[in-house]
C-alpha positions as a printed Julia matrix, in Angstrom:
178×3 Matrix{Float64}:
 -39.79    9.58  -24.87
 -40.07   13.37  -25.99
 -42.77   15.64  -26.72
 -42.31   18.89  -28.79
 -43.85   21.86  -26.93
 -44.17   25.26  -28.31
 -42.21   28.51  -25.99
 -44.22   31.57  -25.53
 -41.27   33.12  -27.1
 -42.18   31.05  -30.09
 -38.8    28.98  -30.37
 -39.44   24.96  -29.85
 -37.71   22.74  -27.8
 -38.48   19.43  -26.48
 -37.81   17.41  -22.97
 -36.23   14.03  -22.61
 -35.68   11.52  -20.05
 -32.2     9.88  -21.39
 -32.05    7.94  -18.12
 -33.01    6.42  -15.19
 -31.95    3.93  -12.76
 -32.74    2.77   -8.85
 -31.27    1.64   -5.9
 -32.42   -0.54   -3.58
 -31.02    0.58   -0.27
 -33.0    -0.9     3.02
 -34.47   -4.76    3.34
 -34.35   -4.89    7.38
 -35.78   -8.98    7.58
 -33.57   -9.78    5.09
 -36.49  -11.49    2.21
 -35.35  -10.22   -0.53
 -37.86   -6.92   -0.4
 -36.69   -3.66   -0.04
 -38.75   -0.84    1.92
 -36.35    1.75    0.74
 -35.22    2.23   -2.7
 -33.94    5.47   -4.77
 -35.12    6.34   -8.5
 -32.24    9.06  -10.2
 -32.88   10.25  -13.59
 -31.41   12.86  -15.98
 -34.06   14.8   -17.78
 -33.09   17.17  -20.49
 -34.57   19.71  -22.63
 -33.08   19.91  -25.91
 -33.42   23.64  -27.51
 -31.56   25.78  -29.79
 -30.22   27.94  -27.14
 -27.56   26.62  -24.32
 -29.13   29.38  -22.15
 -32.29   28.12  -21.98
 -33.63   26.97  -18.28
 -36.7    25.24  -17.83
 -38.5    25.07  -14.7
 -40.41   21.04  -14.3
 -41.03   18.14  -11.83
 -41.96   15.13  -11.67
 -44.28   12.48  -10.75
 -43.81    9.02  -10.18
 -45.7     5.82  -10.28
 -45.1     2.41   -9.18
 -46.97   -0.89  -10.84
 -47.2    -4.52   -9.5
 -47.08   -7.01  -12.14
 -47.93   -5.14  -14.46
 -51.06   -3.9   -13.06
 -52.14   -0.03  -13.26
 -49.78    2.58  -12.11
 -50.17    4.38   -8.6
 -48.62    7.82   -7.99
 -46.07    7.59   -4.91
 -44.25   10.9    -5.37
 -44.32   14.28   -6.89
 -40.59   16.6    -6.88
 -40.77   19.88   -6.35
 -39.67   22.25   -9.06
 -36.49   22.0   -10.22
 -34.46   23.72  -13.56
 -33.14   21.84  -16.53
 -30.42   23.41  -17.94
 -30.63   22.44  -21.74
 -28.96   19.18  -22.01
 -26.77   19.3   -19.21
 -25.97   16.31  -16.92
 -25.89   18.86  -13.38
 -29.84   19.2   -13.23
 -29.46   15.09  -12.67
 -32.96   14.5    -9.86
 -32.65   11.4    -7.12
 -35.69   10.48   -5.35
 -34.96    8.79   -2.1
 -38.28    6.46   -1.12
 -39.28    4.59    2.08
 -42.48    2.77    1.58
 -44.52    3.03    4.29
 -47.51    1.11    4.09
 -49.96   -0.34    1.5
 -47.22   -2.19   -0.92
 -47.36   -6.09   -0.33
 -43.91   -8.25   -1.26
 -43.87   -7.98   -4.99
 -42.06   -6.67   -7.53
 -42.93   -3.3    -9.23
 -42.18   -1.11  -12.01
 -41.16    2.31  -11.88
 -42.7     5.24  -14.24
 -41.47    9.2   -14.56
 -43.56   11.21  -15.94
 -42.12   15.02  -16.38
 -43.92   17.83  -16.69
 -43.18   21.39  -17.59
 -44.48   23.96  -14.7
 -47.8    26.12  -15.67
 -48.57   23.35  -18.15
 -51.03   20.28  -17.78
 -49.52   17.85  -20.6
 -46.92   15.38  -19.66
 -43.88   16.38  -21.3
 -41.62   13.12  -21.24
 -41.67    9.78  -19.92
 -39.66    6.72  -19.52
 -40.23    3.88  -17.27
 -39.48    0.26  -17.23
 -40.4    -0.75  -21.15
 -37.32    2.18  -21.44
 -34.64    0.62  -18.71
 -34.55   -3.09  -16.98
 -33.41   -0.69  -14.57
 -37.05    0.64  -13.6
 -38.1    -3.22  -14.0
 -39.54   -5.48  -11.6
 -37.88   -3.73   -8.05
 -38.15   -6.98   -5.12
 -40.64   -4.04   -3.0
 -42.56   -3.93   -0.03
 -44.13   -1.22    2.72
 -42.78   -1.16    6.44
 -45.9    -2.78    7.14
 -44.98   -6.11    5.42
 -41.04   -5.42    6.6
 -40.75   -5.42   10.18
 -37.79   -3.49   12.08
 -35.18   -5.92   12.76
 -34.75   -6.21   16.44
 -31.82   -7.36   17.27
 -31.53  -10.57   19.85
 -29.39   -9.93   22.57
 -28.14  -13.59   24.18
 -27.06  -12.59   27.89
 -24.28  -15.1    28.63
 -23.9   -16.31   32.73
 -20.67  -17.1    33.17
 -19.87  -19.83   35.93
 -16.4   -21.14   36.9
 -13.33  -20.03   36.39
 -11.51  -17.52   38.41
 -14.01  -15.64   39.91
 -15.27  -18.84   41.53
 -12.66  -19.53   43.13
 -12.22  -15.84   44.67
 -15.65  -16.28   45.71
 -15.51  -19.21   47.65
 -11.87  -18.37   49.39
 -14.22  -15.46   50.06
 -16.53  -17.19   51.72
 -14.25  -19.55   53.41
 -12.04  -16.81   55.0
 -15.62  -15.61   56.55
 -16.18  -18.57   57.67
 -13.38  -19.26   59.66
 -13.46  -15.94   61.23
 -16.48  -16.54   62.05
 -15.59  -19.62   63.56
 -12.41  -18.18   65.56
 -14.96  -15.43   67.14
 -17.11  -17.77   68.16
 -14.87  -20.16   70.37
């Protein structure tokens, strides 16, 4: 989505999201639902001048089933350099609590900084790649512990060094004695 803003300066430009994608990264009892996820997108303002920079951030919202969106994050500042692909912004995520096993839609809104209007947007009805992330807190995906199985060997040869072991003391014992 774009929204035409008017400069100071009194040229126009306008801000776009042309894409956005996210990873799912960390699912530690293995269900299917991910505690840690990324959201990358590319924002761009489109201008008449290739010199432009534009200072903005972000803030982004995750829905379950379709139900109302709930801000999880807000960037810092960051500059978009006209159209260019460098000013690319990853948000790395680890849910902590709060976020039942469900899946969830992702929404960016962008705004410009010193301004109160969202600027651009683009969220799941723009990419199946915002749509429906398997999600869930640490709270509903506990820390895989490891099980350690502590094996006790018996037989073999250390038996048999043990009891020629205890044989040999035996019959020393036995020779001492008489």
């Amino acid at each position: 989505a774009t929204n035409t803003t008017k400069a100071p300066r009194n040229d126009y430009y306008s801000f776009a999201i042309y894409q956005g994608y996210s990873q799912l990264i960390e699912d530690f009892d293995e269900d299917g639902y991910f505690q840690t996820f990324s959201v990358t997108f590319d924002a761009d303002a489109i201008t008449s001048s290739i010199d432009d920079q534009f200072v903005v951030y972000a803030e982004l919202y995750l829905s379950k089933n379709g139900g109302p969106w709930i801000h999880y994050y807000s960037t810092d500042d960051f500059v978009l350099n006209g159209e260019s692909e460098d000013d690319i912004y990853e948000v790395y995520t680890t849910l902590e609590q709060g976020y039942p096993s469900d899946e969830y839609d992702v929404l960016i809104d962008l705004y410009e900084t010193g301004y109160s209007d969202v600027v651009a947007s683009y969220s799941s009805d723009d990419t199946n790649d915002l749509y429906a992330l398997p999600l869930e807190s640490s709270d509903y995906d506990p820390i895989y512990q490891p099980v350690y199985i502590i094996e006790d060997e018996h037989g073999g040869s250390n038996s048999i060094a043990i009891l020629l072991s205890l044989l040999s003391l035996l019959l020393i014992r036995k020779i001492k004695a008489s």
